């Protein structure tokens, strides 16, 4: 795992946006399509704003840019303001298509948090990713307990896209998005598995803010992956860069 350190969140976001812009352009040119693994949450929000400004270039054709979200709560209405569906629409799909109309909204994918059969939903989602040739660039945030996506501590390396039960600590950490009321945080979520994430050709992990300091202190000293810290499985990935601020 390659580590890049930045003095603050803004500098980190500027650098990552410029790398993502370059990778998307390269991949669209060489491969004729680009599959972006999209993380929700606060860590990449500024990066997405800056990336959208770069992708607004009218000479850039984004019709072959495809996005797959990493995770979604379950059960949750797609219309719920805190569903990752709505967040992604507000934060990425809508501003991107407004600034560069060649981006096709139907190329933005996320699991359906309203599905009555989430197990089947997850298996179909995984097949959809495989049918477009897998993820070129996966963006990840880091949970304070070491999770990536919603792969909580104890998740094995060979896990695939599936329904999981959220830990109390994750629901506690995310209650800030649900009126600070843990009872409003969904009890479950659908997430790409560890193995599904590791199949991405390139991974960018963002570690930002004081809340991530304790887990970062542990993660950066590990040399061997452990199920206790799911993000540590990235140590085995050949092309992962960690973007960390101070
Ligand atoms: C959340 C989400 C992840 C996110 C991570 C960090 O619970 N499941 O998709 O990357 O934890 O979130 P944040 O960036 O808001 O700190």
Coordinates of C-alpha atoms and ligand atoms in Angstrom, one line a residue:
X1 CA 0.0 0.0 0.0
X2 CA 1.5 3.3 -1.1
X3 CA 0.9 6.2 1.3
X4 CA 0.6 9.9 0.3
X5 CA 0.4 12.4 3.2
X6 CA -1.2 15.9 2.9
X7 CA -1.2 18.9 5.2
X8 CA -5.0 19.2 5.1
X9 CA -8.2 17.9 3.6
X10 CA -8.3 20.5 0.8
X11 CA -4.8 19.6 -0.5
X12 CA -5.7 15.9 -0.3
X13 CA -8.9 16.5 -2.2
X14 CA -7.2 18.6 -4.9
X15 CA -4.5 15.9 -5.5
X16 CA -7.0 13.0 -5.6
X17 CA -9.4 14.9 -7.9
X18 CA -6.5 15.6 -10.3
X19 CA -5.4 11.9 -10.2
X20 CA -9.0 10.6 -10.8
X21 CA -9.5 13.1 -13.7
X22 CA -6.3 11.8 -15.4
X23 CA -7.1 8.2 -14.8
X24 CA -10.7 8.5 -16.1
X25 CA -9.4 10.2 -19.3
X26 CA -6.7 7.7 -19.8
X27 CA -9.0 4.7 -19.3
X28 CA -11.7 6.2 -21.5
X29 CA -9.1 6.6 -24.2
X30 CA -7.3 3.2 -23.9
X31 CA -10.2 0.9 -22.8
X32 CA -13.1 2.9 -24.4
X33 CA -15.0 2.7 -21.1
X34 CA -14.2 3.5 -17.4
X35 CA -15.8 1.9 -14.4
X36 CA -15.6 4.0 -11.3
X37 CA -16.3 2.4 -7.8
X38 CA -18.1 5.2 -5.9
X39 CA -17.9 5.6 -2.1
X40 CA -20.4 7.7 -0.2
X41 CA -19.7 9.5 3.1
X42 CA -18.0 12.7 4.0
X43 CA -14.4 11.8 3.1
X44 CA -14.7 12.0 -0.7
X45 CA -17.3 14.8 -0.9
X46 CA -14.8 17.6 -1.6
X47 CA -12.9 15.4 -4.1
X48 CA -16.1 14.8 -6.1
X49 CA -16.8 18.6 -6.3
X50 CA -13.4 19.2 -7.7
X51 CA -13.5 16.2 -10.0
X52 CA -16.8 17.3 -11.4
X53 CA -15.3 20.8 -12.2
X54 CA -12.5 19.0 -14.1
X55 CA -14.9 16.6 -15.9
X56 CA -17.0 19.6 -17.0
X57 CA -14.6 20.0 -20.0
X58 CA -17.0 20.1 -23.0
X59 CA -14.4 18.3 -25.2
X60 CA -14.6 15.2 -22.9
X61 CA -17.2 12.6 -23.8
X62 CA -18.3 10.8 -20.6
X63 CA -20.9 8.5 -22.3
X64 CA -18.8 5.5 -21.4
X65 CA -18.2 6.4 -17.8
X66 CA -20.0 3.9 -15.6
X67 CA -20.3 4.2 -11.8
X68 CA -21.1 1.5 -9.2
X69 CA -21.7 2.5 -5.6
X70 CA -20.0 0.6 -2.9
X71 CA -22.8 0.2 -0.5
X72 CA -26.4 1.2 0.6
X73 CA -28.4 0.9 3.7
X74 CA -31.2 -1.7 4.0
X75 CA -34.0 -1.2 4.3
X76 CA -34.2 2.4 3.2
X77 CA -36.4 4.2 0.7
X78 CA -34.6 5.5 -2.3
X79 CA -36.4 8.8 -1.6
X80 CA -35.0 9.0 1.9
X81 CA -32.7 12.1 2.0
X82 CA -29.9 10.1 3.7
X83 CA -30.0 7.1 1.4
X84 CA -26.8 6.7 -0.5
X85 CA -29.0 6.8 -3.6
X86 CA -30.1 10.4 -2.8
X87 CA -26.6 11.4 -1.6
X88 CA -25.0 10.2 -4.8
X89 CA -27.6 11.8 -6.9
X90 CA -27.0 15.2 -5.1
X91 CA -23.3 14.9 -4.8
X92 CA -22.3 13.3 -8.1
X93 CA -24.7 12.1 -10.7
X94 CA -26.9 15.3 -11.0
X95 CA -24.1 17.9 -10.9
X96 CA -22.0 15.9 -13.3
X97 CA -24.8 15.5 -15.9
X98 CA -25.6 19.2 -15.5
X99 CA -22.0 20.2 -16.2
X100 CA -21.2 17.6 -18.8
X101 CA -24.4 16.3 -20.4
X102 CA -22.5 13.5 -22.1
X103 CA -22.6 11.6 -18.8
X104 CA -25.5 9.2 -19.0
X105 CA -27.5 9.0 -15.7
X106 CA -28.5 5.4 -16.5
X107 CA -24.8 4.5 -16.2
X108 CA -24.9 5.3 -12.4
X109 CA -25.7 2.2 -10.4
X110 CA -26.5 1.5 -6.7
X111 CA -28.1 -1.4 -4.9
X112 CA -31.8 -0.9 -4.3
X113 CA -32.3 -0.3 -0.6
X114 CA -36.0 -1.1 -1.0
X115 CA -35.4 -4.6 -2.4
X116 CA -37.6 -7.3 -0.8
X117 CA -34.9 -9.8 -1.7
X118 CA -31.6 -8.1 -0.8
X119 CA -29.6 -11.3 -1.2
X120 CA -30.6 -11.6 -4.8
X121 CA -30.2 -7.9 -5.3
X122 CA -26.5 -8.2 -4.2
X123 CA -25.8 -11.2 -6.5
X124 CA -27.3 -9.4 -9.5
X125 CA -25.3 -6.3 -8.6
X126 CA -22.0 -8.3 -8.5
X127 CA -22.8 -9.8 -11.9
X128 CA -23.5 -6.4 -13.4
X129 CA -20.1 -5.2 -12.3
X130 CA -18.5 -8.3 -13.8
X131 CA -20.5 -7.9 -17.0
X132 CA -18.8 -4.5 -17.7
X133 CA -15.3 -6.0 -17.0
X134 CA -14.9 -5.1 -13.3
X135 CA -14.0 -1.9 -11.6
X136 CA -11.1 0.2 -12.9
X137 CA -10.8 2.7 -10.0
X138 CA -12.3 2.1 -6.6
X139 CA -12.6 5.0 -4.2
X140 CA -12.9 4.1 -0.5
X141 CA -13.4 5.9 2.8
X142 CA -12.3 4.3 6.1
X143 CA -14.7 3.5 8.9
X144 CA -13.5 4.5 12.4
X145 CA -13.6 0.8 13.3
X146 CA -11.5 -0.1 10.2
X147 CA -14.4 -1.0 7.9
X148 CA -14.4 -0.5 4.1
X149 CA -17.7 -0.2 2.5
X150 CA -19.9 -1.8 5.2
X151 CA -17.5 -4.8 5.7
X152 CA -17.4 -4.7 9.5
X153 CA -14.6 -6.2 11.7
X154 CA -14.7 -10.0 11.4
X155 CA -15.4 -10.0 7.6
X156 CA -13.4 -12.7 5.8
X157 CA -11.2 -11.8 2.8
X158 CA -13.3 -14.0 0.4
X159 CA -16.5 -12.1 1.1
X160 CA -18.6 -11.0 -1.9
X161 CA -21.4 -8.5 -2.3
X162 CA -24.1 -9.2 0.3
X163 CA -26.5 -8.1 3.1
X164 CA -24.8 -7.4 6.4
X165 CA -25.9 -6.4 9.9
X166 CA -24.4 -3.1 11.0
X167 CA -22.4 -3.0 14.2
X168 CA -23.6 -0.7 17.0
X169 CA -20.4 1.4 16.6
X170 CA -21.1 2.1 12.9
X171 CA -24.7 3.0 13.6
X172 CA -23.5 5.2 16.4
X173 CA -20.9 6.9 14.1
X174 CA -23.5 7.4 11.3
X175 CA -26.4 8.6 13.5
X176 CA -25.2 12.2 12.7
X177 CA -26.8 11.7 9.3
X178 CA -30.1 10.6 11.0
X179 CA -31.1 13.4 13.3
X180 CA -28.5 12.1 15.9
X181 CA -31.0 9.3 16.6
X182 CA -29.5 5.8 16.4
X183 CA -33.0 4.3 16.2
X184 CA -33.4 6.0 12.8
X185 CA -30.2 4.4 11.4
X186 CA -31.1 1.3 9.4
X187 CA -30.0 -2.0 11.1
X188 CA -28.5 -3.5 7.9
X189 CA -26.8 -2.6 4.7
X190 CA -25.7 -4.1 1.3
X191 CA -22.0 -3.8 0.5
X192 CA -19.4 -5.0 -2.0
X193 CA -17.5 -7.7 -0.2
X194 CA -13.7 -7.6 0.5
X195 CA -12.9 -9.8 -2.4
X196 CA -15.2 -7.8 -4.7
X197 CA -13.3 -4.6 -3.7
X198 CA -9.9 -6.3 -4.1
X199 CA -10.7 -7.1 -7.7
X200 CA -10.6 -3.4 -8.6
X201 CA -7.6 -2.7 -10.7
X202 CA -6.7 0.4 -8.7
X203 CA -7.9 1.5 -5.2
X204 CA -7.8 5.0 -3.6
X205 CA -8.4 4.9 0.2
X206 CA -9.1 8.3 1.8
X207 CA -8.2 8.7 5.5
X208 CA -9.2 12.2 6.7
X209 CA -10.2 13.9 10.0
X210 CA -9.4 13.4 13.6
X211 CA -12.0 10.6 14.1
X212 CA -9.8 8.4 11.9
X213 CA -6.6 9.0 13.8
X214 CA -6.8 6.0 16.1
X215 CA -7.6 3.5 13.4
X216 CA -5.0 5.0 11.1
X217 CA -2.3 4.7 13.8
X218 CA -3.1 1.0 13.9
X219 CA -3.5 0.4 10.2
X220 CA -0.3 2.0 9.1
X221 CA 1.8 -0.2 11.4
X222 CA 0.3 -3.5 10.2
X223 CA 2.2 -5.7 7.8
X224 CA -0.2 -8.6 7.6
X225 CA -4.0 -8.3 7.0
X226 CA -6.4 -9.2 9.9
X227 CA -10.1 -9.7 9.8
X228 CA -10.3 -7.4 12.9
X229 CA -9.5 -4.4 10.6
X230 CA -11.1 -5.1 7.2
X231 CA -9.1 -2.2 5.6
X232 CA -5.9 -4.1 6.3
X233 CA -6.8 -6.5 3.4
X234 CA -5.8 -3.7 1.1
X235 CA -2.2 -4.5 2.1
X236 CA -2.5 -7.5 -0.2
X237 CA -3.7 -5.4 -3.2
X238 CA -1.0 -4.6 -5.8
X239 CA -2.2 -1.1 -6.7
X240 CA -3.7 0.7 -3.6
X241 CA -2.8 4.3 -2.6
X242 CA -3.8 5.7 0.7
X243 CA -4.5 9.5 0.8
X244 CA -4.1 10.6 4.4
X245 CA -4.2 14.1 5.8
X246 CA -2.5 15.2 9.0
Ligands
LIG1 C1 -19.5 4.6 6.1 C2 -19.8 4.0 4.7 C3 -18.6 4.0 3.8 C4 -17.7 5.2 4.1 C5 -17.1 5.1 5.5 C6 -16.5 6.4 6.0 O1 -20.1 4.0 7.1 N1 -20.2 2.7 4.7 O2 -19.0 4.0 2.5 O3 -16.6 5.3 3.2 O4 -18.1 4.6 6.4 O5 -17.4 7.4 6.1 P1 -17.0 8.9 6.2 O6 -16.3 9.2 4.9 O7 -18.3 9.7 6.3 O8 -16.2 9.1 7.4

